[in-house]
Coordinates of N, CA, C and O and ligand atoms in Angstrom, one line a residue:
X13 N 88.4 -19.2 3.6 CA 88.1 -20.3 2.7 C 88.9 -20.0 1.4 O 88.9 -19.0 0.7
X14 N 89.6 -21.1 1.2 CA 90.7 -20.9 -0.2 C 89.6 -20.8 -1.3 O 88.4 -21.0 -1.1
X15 N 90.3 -20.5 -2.6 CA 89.5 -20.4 -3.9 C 89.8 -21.8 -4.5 O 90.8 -22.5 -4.2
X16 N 88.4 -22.4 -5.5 CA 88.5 -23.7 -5.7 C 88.7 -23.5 -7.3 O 88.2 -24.3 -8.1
X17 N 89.3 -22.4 -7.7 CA 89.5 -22.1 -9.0 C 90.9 -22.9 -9.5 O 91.9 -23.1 -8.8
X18 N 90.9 -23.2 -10.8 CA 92.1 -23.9 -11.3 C 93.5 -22.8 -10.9 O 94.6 -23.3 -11.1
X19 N 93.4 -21.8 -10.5 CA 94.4 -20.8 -10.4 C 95.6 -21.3 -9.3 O 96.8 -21.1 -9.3
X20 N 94.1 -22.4 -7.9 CA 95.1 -22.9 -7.0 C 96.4 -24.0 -7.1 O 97.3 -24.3 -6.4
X21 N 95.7 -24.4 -8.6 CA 96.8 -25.4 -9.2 C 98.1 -25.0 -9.5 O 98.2 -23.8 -9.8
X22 N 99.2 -25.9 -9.4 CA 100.7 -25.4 -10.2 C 100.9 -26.2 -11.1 O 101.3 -25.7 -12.1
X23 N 100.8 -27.4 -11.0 CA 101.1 -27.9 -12.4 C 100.7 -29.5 -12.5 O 101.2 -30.3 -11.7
X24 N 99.6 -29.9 -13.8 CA 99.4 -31.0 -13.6 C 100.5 -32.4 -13.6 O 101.0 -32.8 -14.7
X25 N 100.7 -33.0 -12.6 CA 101.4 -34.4 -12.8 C 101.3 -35.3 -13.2 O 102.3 -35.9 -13.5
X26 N 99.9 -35.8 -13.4 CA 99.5 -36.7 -14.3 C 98.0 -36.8 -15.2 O 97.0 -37.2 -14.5
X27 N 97.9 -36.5 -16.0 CA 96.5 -36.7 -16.5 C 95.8 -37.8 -16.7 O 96.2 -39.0 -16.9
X28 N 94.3 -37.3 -16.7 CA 93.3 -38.8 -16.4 C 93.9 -39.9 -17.5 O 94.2 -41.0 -17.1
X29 N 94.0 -39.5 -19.4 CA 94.5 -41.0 -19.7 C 95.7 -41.4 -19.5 O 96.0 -42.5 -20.0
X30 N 96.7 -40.8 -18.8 CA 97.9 -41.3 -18.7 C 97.9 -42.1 -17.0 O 98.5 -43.1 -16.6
X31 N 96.9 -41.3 -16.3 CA 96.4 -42.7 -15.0 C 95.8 -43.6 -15.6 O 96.3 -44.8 -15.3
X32 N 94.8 -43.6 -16.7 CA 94.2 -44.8 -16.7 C 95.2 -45.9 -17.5 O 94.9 -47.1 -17.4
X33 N 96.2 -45.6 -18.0 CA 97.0 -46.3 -19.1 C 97.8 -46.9 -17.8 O 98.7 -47.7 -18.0
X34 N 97.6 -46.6 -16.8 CA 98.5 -47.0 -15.6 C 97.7 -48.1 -14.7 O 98.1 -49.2 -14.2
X35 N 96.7 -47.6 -14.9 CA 95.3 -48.5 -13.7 C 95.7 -49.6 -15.0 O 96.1 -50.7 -14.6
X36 N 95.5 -49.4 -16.3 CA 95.4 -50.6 -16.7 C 96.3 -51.7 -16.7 O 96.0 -52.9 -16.7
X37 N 97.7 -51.0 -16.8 CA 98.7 -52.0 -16.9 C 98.7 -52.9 -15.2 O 98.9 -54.1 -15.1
X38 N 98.5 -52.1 -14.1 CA 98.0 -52.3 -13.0 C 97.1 -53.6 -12.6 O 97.2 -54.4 -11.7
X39 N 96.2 -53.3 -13.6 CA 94.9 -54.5 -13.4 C 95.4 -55.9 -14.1 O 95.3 -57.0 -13.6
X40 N 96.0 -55.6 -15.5 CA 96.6 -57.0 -16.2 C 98.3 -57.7 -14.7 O 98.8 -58.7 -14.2
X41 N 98.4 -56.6 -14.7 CA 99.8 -57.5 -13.6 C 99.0 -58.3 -12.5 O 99.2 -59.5 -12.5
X42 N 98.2 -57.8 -11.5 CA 97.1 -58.1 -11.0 C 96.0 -59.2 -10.9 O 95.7 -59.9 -9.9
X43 N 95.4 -59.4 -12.4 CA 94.9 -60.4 -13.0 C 96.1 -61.5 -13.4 O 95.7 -62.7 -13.4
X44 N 97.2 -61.4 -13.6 CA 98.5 -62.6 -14.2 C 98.8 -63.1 -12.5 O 99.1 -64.3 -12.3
X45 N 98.6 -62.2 -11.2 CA 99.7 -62.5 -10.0 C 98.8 -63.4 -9.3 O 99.2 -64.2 -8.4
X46 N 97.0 -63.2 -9.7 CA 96.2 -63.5 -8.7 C 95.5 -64.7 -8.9 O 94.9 -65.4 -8.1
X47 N 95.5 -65.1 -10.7 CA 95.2 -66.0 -11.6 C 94.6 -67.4 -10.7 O 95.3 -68.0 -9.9
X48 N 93.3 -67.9 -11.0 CA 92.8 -69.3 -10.0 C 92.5 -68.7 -9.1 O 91.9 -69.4 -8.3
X49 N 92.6 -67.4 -8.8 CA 92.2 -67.0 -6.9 C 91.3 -66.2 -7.1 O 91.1 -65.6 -8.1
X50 N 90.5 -66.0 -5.9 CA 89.4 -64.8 -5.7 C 90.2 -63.6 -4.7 O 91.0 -63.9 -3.9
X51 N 89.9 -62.5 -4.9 CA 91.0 -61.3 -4.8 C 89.4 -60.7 -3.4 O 88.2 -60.8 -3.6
X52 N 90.1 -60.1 -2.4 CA 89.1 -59.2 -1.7 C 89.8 -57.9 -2.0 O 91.1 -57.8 -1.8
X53 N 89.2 -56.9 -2.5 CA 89.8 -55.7 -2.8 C 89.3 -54.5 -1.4 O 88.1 -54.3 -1.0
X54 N 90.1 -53.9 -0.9 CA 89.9 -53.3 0.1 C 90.0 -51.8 0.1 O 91.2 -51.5 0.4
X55 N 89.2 -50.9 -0.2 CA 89.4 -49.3 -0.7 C 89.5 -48.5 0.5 O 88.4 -48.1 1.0
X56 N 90.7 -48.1 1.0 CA 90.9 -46.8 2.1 C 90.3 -45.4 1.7 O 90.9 -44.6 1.1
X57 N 89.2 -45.3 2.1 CA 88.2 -44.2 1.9 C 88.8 -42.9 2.1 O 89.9 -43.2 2.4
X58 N 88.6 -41.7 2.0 CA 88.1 -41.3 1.1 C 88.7 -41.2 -0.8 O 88.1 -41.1 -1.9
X59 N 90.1 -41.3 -0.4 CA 91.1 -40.6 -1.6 C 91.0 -41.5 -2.5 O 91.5 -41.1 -3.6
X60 N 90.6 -42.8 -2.4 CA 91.2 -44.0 -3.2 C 89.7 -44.2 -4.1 O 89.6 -45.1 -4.9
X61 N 89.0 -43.5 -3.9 CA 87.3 -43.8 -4.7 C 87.5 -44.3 -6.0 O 87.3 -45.4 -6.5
X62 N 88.2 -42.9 -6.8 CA 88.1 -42.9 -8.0 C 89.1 -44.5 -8.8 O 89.0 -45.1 -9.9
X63 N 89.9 -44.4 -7.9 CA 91.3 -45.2 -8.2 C 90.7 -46.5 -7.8 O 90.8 -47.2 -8.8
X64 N 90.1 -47.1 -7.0 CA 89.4 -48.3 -6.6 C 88.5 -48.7 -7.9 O 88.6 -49.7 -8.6
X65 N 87.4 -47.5 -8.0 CA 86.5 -47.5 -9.2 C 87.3 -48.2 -10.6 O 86.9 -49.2 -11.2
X66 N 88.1 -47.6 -10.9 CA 89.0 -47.9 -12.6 C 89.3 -49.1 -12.4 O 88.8 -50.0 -13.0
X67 N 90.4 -49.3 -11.1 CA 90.9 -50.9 -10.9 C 90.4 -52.1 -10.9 O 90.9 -53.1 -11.2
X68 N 89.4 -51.8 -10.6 CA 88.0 -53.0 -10.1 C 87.2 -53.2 -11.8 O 87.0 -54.2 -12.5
X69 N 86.8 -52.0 -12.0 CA 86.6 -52.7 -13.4 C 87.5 -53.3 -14.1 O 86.8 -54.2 -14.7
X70 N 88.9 -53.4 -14.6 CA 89.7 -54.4 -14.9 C 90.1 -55.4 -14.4 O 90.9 -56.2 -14.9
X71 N 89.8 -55.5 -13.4 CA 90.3 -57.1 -12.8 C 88.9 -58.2 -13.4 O 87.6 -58.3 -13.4
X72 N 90.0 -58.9 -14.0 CA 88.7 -60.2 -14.6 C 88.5 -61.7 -13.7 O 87.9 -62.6 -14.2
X73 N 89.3 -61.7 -12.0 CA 88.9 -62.4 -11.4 C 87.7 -62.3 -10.1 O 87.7 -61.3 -9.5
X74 N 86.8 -63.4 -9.6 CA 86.4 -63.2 -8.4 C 86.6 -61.7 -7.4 O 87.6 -61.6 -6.7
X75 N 85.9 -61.1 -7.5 CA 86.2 -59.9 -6.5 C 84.8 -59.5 -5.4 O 83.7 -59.1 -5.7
X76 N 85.6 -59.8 -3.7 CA 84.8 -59.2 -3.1 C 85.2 -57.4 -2.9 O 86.4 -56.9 -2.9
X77 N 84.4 -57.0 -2.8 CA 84.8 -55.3 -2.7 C 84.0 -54.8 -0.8 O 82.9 -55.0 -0.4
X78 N 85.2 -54.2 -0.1 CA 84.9 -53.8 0.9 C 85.8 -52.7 1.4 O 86.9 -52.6 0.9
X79 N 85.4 -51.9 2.4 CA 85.8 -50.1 2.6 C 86.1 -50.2 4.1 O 85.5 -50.6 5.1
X80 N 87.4 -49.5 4.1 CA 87.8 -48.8 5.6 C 88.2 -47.1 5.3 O 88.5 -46.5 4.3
X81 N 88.0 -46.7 6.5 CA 87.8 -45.4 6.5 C 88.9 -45.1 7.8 O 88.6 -45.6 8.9
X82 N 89.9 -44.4 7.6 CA 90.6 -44.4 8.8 C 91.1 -42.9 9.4 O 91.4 -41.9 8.7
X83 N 91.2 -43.0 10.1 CA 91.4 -41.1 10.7 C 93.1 -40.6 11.6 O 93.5 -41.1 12.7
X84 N 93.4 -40.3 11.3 CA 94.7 -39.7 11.9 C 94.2 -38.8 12.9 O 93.1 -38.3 12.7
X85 N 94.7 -38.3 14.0 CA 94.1 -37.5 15.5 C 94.7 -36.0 14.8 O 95.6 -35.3 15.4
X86 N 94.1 -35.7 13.6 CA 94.6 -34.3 13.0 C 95.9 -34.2 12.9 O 96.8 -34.5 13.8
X87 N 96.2 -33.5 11.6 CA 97.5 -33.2 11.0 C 98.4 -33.2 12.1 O 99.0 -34.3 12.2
X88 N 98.6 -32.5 13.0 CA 99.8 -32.4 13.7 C 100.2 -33.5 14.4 O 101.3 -33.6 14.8
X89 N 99.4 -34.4 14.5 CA 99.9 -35.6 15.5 C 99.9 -36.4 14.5 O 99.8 -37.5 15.0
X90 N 99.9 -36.5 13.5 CA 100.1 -37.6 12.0 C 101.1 -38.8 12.4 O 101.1 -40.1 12.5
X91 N 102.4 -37.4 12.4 CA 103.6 -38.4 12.4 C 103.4 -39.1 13.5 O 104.0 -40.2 13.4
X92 N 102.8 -38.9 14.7 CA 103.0 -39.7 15.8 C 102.3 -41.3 15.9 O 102.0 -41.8 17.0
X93 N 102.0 -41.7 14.8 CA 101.4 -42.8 14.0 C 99.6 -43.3 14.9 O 99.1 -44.4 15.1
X94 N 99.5 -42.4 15.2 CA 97.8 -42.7 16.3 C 96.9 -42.4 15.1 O 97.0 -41.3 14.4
X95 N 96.2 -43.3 14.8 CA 95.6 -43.6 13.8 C 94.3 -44.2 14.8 O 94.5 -44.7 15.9
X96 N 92.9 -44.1 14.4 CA 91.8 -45.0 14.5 C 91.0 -45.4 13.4 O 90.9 -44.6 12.4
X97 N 90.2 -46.5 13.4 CA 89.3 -46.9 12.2 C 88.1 -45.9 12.8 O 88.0 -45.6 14.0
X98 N 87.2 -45.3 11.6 CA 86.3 -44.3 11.6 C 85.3 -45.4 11.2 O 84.2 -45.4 11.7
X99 N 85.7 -46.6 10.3 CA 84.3 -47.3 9.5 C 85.6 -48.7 9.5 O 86.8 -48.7 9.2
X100 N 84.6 -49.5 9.8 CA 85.7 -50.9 9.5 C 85.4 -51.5 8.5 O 84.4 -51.1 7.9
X101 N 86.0 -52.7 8.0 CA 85.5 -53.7 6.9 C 83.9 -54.0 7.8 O 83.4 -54.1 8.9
X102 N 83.4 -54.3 6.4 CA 82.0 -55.2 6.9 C 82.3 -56.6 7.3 O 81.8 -56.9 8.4
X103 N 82.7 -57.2 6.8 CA 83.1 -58.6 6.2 C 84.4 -59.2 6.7 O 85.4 -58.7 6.2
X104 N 84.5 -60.3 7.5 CA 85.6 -60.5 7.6 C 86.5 -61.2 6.3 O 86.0 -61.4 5.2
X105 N 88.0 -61.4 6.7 CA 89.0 -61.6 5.6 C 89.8 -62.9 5.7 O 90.8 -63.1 5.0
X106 N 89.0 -63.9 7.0 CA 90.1 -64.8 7.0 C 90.1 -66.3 5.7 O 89.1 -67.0 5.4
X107 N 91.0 -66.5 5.4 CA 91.5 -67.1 4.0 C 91.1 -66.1 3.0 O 90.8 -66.7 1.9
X108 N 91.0 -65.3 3.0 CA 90.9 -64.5 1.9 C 92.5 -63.8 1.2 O 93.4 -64.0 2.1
X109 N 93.0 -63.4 0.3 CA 93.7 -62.9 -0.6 C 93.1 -61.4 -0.7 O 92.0 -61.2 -1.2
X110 N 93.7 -60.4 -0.1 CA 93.3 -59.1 0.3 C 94.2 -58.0 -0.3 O 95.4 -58.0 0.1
X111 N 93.6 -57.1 -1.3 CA 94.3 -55.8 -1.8 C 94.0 -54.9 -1.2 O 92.8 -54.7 -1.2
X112 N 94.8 -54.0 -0.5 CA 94.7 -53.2 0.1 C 94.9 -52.3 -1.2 O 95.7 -52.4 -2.1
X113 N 93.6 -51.3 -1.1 CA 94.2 -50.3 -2.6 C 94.1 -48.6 -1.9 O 93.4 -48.1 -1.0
X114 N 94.8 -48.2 -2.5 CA 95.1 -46.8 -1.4 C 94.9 -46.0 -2.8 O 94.7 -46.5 -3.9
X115 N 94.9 -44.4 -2.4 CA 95.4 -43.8 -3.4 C 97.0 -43.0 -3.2 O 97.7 -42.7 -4.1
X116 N 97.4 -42.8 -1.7 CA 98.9 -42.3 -1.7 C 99.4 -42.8 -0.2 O 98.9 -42.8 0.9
X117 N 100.8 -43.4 -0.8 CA 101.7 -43.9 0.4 C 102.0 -42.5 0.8 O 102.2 -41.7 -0.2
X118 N 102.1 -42.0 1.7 CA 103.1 -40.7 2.0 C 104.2 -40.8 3.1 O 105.4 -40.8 2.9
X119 N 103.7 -40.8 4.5 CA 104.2 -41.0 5.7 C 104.6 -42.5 5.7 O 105.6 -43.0 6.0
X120 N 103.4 -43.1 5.1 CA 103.4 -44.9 5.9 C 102.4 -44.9 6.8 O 101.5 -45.7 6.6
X121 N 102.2 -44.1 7.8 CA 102.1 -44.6 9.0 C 99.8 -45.5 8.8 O 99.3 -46.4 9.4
X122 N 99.5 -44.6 8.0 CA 98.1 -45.1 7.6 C 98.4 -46.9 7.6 O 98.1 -47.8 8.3
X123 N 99.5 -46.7 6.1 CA 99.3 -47.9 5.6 C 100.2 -49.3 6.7 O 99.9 -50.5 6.7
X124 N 100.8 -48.9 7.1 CA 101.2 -50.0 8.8 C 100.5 -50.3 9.2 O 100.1 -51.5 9.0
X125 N 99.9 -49.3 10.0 CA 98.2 -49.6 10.6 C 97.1 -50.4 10.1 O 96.3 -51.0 10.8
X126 N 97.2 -50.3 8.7 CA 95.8 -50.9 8.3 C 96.5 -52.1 8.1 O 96.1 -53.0 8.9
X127 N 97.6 -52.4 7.4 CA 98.5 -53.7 7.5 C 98.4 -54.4 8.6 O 97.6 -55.3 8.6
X128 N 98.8 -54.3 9.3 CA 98.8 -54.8 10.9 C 97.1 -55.3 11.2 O 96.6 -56.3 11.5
X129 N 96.8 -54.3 11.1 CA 94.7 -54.1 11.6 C 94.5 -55.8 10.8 O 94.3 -56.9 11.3
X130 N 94.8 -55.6 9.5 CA 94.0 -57.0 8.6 C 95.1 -58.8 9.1 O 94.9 -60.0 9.3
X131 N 96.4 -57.8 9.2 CA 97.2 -59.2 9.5 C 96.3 -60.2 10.2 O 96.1 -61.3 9.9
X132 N 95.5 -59.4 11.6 CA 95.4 -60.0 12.6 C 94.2 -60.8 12.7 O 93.7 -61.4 13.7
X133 N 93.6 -60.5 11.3 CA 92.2 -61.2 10.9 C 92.8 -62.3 10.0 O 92.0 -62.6 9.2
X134 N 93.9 -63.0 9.9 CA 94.1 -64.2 9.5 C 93.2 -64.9 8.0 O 92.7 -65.9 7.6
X135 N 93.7 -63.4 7.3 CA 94.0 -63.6 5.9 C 95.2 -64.5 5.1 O 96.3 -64.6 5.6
X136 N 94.7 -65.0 3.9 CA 95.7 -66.1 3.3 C 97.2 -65.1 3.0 O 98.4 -65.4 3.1
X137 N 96.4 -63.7 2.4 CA 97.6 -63.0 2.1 C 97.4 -61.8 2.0 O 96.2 -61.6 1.7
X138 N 98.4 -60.6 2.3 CA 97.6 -58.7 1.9 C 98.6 -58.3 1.6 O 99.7 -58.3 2.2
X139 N 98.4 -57.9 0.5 CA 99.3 -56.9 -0.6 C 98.9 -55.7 -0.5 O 98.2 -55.5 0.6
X140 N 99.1 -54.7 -1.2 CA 99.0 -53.2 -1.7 C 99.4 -52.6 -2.9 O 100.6 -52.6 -3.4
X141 N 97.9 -52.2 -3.3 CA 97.8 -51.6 -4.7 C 97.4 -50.2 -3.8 O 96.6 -50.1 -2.9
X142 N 99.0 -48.8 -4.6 CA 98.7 -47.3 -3.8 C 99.0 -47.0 -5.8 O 99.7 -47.6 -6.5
X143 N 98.3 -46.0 -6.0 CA 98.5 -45.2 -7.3 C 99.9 -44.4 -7.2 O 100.7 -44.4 -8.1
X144 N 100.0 -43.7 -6.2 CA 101.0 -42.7 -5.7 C 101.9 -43.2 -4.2 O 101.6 -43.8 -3.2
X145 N 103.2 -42.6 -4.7 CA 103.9 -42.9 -3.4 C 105.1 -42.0 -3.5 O 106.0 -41.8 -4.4
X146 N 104.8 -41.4 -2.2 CA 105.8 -39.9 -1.8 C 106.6 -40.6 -0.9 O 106.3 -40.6 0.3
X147 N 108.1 -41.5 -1.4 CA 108.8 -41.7 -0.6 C 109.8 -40.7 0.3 O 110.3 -41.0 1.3
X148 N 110.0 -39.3 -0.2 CA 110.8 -38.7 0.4 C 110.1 -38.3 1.8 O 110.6 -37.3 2.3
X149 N 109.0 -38.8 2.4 CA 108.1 -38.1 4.0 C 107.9 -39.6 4.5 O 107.2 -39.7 5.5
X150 N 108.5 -40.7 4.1 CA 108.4 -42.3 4.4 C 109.0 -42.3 6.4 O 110.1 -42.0 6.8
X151 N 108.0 -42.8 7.1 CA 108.4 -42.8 8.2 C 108.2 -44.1 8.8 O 108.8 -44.4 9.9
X152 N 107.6 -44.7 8.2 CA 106.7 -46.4 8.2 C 107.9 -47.2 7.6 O 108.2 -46.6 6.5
X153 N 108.5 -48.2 7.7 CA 108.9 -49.1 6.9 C 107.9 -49.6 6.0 O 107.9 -50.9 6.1
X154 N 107.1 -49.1 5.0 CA 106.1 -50.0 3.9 C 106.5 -49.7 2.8 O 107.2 -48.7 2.7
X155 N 106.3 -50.5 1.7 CA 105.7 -50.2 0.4 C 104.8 -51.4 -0.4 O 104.7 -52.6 -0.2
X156 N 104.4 -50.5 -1.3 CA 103.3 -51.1 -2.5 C 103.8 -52.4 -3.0 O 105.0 -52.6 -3.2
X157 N 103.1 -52.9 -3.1 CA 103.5 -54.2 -3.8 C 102.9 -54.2 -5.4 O 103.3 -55.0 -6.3
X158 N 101.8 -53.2 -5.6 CA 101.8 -52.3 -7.1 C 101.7 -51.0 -7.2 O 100.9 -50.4 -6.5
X159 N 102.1 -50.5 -7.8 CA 102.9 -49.3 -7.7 C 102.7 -48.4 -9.0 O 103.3 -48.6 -10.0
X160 N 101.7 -46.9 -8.8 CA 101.1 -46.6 -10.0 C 102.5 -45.5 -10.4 O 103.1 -45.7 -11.5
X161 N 102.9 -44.5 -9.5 CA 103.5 -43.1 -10.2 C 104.5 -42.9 -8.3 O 104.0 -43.1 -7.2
X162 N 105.4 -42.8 -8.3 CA 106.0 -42.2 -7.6 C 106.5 -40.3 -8.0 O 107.1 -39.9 -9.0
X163 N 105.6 -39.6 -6.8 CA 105.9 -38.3 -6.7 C 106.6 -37.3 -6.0 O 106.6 -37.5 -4.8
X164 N 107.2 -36.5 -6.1 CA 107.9 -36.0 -5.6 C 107.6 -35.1 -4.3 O 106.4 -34.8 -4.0
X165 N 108.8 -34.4 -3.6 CA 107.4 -33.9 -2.1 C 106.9 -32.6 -2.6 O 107.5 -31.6 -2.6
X166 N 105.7 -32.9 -3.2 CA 104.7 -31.7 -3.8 C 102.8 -32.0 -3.0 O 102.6 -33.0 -2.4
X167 N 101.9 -31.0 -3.1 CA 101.0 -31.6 -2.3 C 100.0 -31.9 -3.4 O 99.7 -30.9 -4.1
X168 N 99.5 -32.9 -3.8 CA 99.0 -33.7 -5.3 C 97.8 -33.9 -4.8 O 97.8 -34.5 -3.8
X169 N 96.3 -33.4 -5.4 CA 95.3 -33.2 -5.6 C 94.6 -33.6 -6.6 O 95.1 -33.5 -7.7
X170 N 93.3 -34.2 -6.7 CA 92.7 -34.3 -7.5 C 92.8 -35.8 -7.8 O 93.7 -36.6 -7.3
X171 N 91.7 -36.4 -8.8 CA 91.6 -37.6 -9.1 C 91.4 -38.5 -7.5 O 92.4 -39.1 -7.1
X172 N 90.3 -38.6 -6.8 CA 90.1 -38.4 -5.4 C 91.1 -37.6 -4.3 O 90.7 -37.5 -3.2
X173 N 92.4 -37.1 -4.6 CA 92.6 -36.6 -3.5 C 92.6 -35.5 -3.0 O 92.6 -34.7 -3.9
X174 N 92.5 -34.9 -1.8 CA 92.0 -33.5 -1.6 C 93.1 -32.6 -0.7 O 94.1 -33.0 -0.2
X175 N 92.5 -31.2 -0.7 CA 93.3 -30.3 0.8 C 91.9 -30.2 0.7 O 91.0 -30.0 -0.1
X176 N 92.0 -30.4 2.3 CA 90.6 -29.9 2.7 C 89.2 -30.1 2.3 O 88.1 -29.7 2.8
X177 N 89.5 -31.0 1.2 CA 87.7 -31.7 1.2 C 87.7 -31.1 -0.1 O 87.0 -31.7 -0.9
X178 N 88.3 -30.2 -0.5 CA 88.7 -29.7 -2.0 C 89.0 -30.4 -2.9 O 89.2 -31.6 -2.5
X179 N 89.2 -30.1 -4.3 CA 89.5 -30.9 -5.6 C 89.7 -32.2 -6.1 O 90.2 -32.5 -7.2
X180 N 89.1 -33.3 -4.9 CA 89.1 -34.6 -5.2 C 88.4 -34.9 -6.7 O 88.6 -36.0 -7.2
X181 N 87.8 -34.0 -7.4 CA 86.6 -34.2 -8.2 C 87.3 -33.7 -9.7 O 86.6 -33.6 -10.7
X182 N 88.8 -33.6 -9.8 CA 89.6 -32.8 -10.7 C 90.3 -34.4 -11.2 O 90.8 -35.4 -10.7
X183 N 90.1 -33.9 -12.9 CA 89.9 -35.6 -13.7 C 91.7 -36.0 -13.7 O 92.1 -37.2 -13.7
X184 N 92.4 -35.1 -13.7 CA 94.2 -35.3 -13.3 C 94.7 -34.7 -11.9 O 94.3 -34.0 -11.0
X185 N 95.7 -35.4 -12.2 CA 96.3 -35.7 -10.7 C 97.1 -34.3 -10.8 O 97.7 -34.1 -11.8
X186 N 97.2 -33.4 -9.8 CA 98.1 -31.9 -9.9 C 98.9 -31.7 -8.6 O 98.9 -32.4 -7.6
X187 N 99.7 -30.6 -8.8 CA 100.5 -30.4 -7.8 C 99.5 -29.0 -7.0 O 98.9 -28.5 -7.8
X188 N 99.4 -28.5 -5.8 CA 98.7 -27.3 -5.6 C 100.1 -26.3 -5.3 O 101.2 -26.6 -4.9
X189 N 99.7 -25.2 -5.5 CA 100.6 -24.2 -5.1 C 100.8 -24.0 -3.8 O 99.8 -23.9 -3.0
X190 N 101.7 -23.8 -3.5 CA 102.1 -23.8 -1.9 C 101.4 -22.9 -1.1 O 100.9 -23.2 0.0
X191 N 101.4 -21.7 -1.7 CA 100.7 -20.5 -0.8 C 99.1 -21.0 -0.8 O 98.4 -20.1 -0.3
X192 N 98.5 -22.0 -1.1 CA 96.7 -22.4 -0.7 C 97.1 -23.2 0.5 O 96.5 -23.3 1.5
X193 N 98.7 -24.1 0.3 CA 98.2 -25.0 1.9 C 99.1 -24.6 2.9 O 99.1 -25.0 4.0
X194 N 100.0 -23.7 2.3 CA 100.6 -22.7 3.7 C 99.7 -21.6 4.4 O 99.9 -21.5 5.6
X195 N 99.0 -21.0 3.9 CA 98.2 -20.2 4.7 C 97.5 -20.4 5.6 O 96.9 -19.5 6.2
X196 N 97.4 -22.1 6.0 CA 96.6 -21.4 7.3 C 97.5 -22.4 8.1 O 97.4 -22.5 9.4
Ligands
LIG206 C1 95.4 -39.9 3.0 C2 95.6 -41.1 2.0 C3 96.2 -42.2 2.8 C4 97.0 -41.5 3.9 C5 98.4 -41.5 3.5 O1 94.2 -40.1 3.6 O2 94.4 -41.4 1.4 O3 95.2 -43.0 3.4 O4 96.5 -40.1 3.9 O5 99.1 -40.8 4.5 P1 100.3 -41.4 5.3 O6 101.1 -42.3 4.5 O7 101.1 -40.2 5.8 O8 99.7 -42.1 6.5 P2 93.5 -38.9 4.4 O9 93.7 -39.1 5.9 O10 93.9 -37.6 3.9 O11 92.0 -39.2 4.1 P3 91.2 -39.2 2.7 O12 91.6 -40.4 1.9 O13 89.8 -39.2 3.1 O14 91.6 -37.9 1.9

């Protein structure tokens, strides 16, 4: 079991008010794109909590809020895009206006999937709100349609995201040192 001491960190990438100064400009572009409409905001569990949370309180339109939870068949078969829903929407989405809100594009291959999954429920329209997006590992044709911080290939922790169930609970976004997620 790795150490959950700040020591595993290498260097922070973004700090909590310089995300939130981002969530906010986020929510006003958001609120101007969506203006007259009711928005279904859609949170890809687990990593996107905290980032779902900030967003949603600045949006000043109609908002239903609903959760997918999706699983990859373990790291190694990632890239091979086999994906399953673990927890689906409750609620369906048809005529609805749907934000997919993530907290990191990396591969794509999540966000295709879940793309595709809602196309097929005959929503009015589905966008994507991702905080983060690691285009250099892009294997998916996707991207965000809002777009918080583009990172570089580092493994970024904290502010819901984790290694291992680890440091989602860390108030800025960091890079981890390689030797915690090369070892095993
Ligand atoms: C992460 C992240 C995205 C996905 C991005 O989720 O939250 O959903 O991976 O990776 P991709 O672009 O390569 O598909 P993860 O499966 O780690 O679950 P978590 O959100 O519960 O941490």
């Amino acid at each position: 079991m790795h150490s959950k001491t700040p020591e595993d960190i290498d260097e922070v990438l973004f700090r909590r008010e310089e995300i939130l100064t981002k969530i906010e400009a986020l929510a006003e572009q958001i609120n101007r794109d969506y203006a007259g409409k009711e928005l279904t905001m859609v949170g890809i569990l687990k990593g996107s909590v905290l980032f779902f949370s900030e967003l949603v309180l600045r949006i000043k339109l109609p908002v239903r809020m609903d959760f997918m939870s999706i699983s990859s068949y373990g790291q190694s078969s990632k890239s091979s895009g086999v994906v399953r829903i673990l927890k689906d929407l409750d609620n369906g989405v048809e005529n609805q206006h749907v934000l997919i809100v993530e907290d990191i594009v990396d591969t794509g291959l999540t966000l295709k999937y879940i793309i595709e999954s809602l196309e097929t429920r005959k929503p009015a329209s589905v966008k994507v709100c991702a905080l983060l997006d690691k285009p250099s590992r892009r294997l998916a044709d996707v991207a965000a349609d809002y777009l918080g911080f583009t990172i570089p290939d580092a493994f970024a922790v904290g502010y819901g995201l984790d290694y291992s169930e680890q440091y989602r609970n860390l108030p800025d976004i960091c890079s981890l040192k390689p030797c915690i997620y090369q070892e095993t």
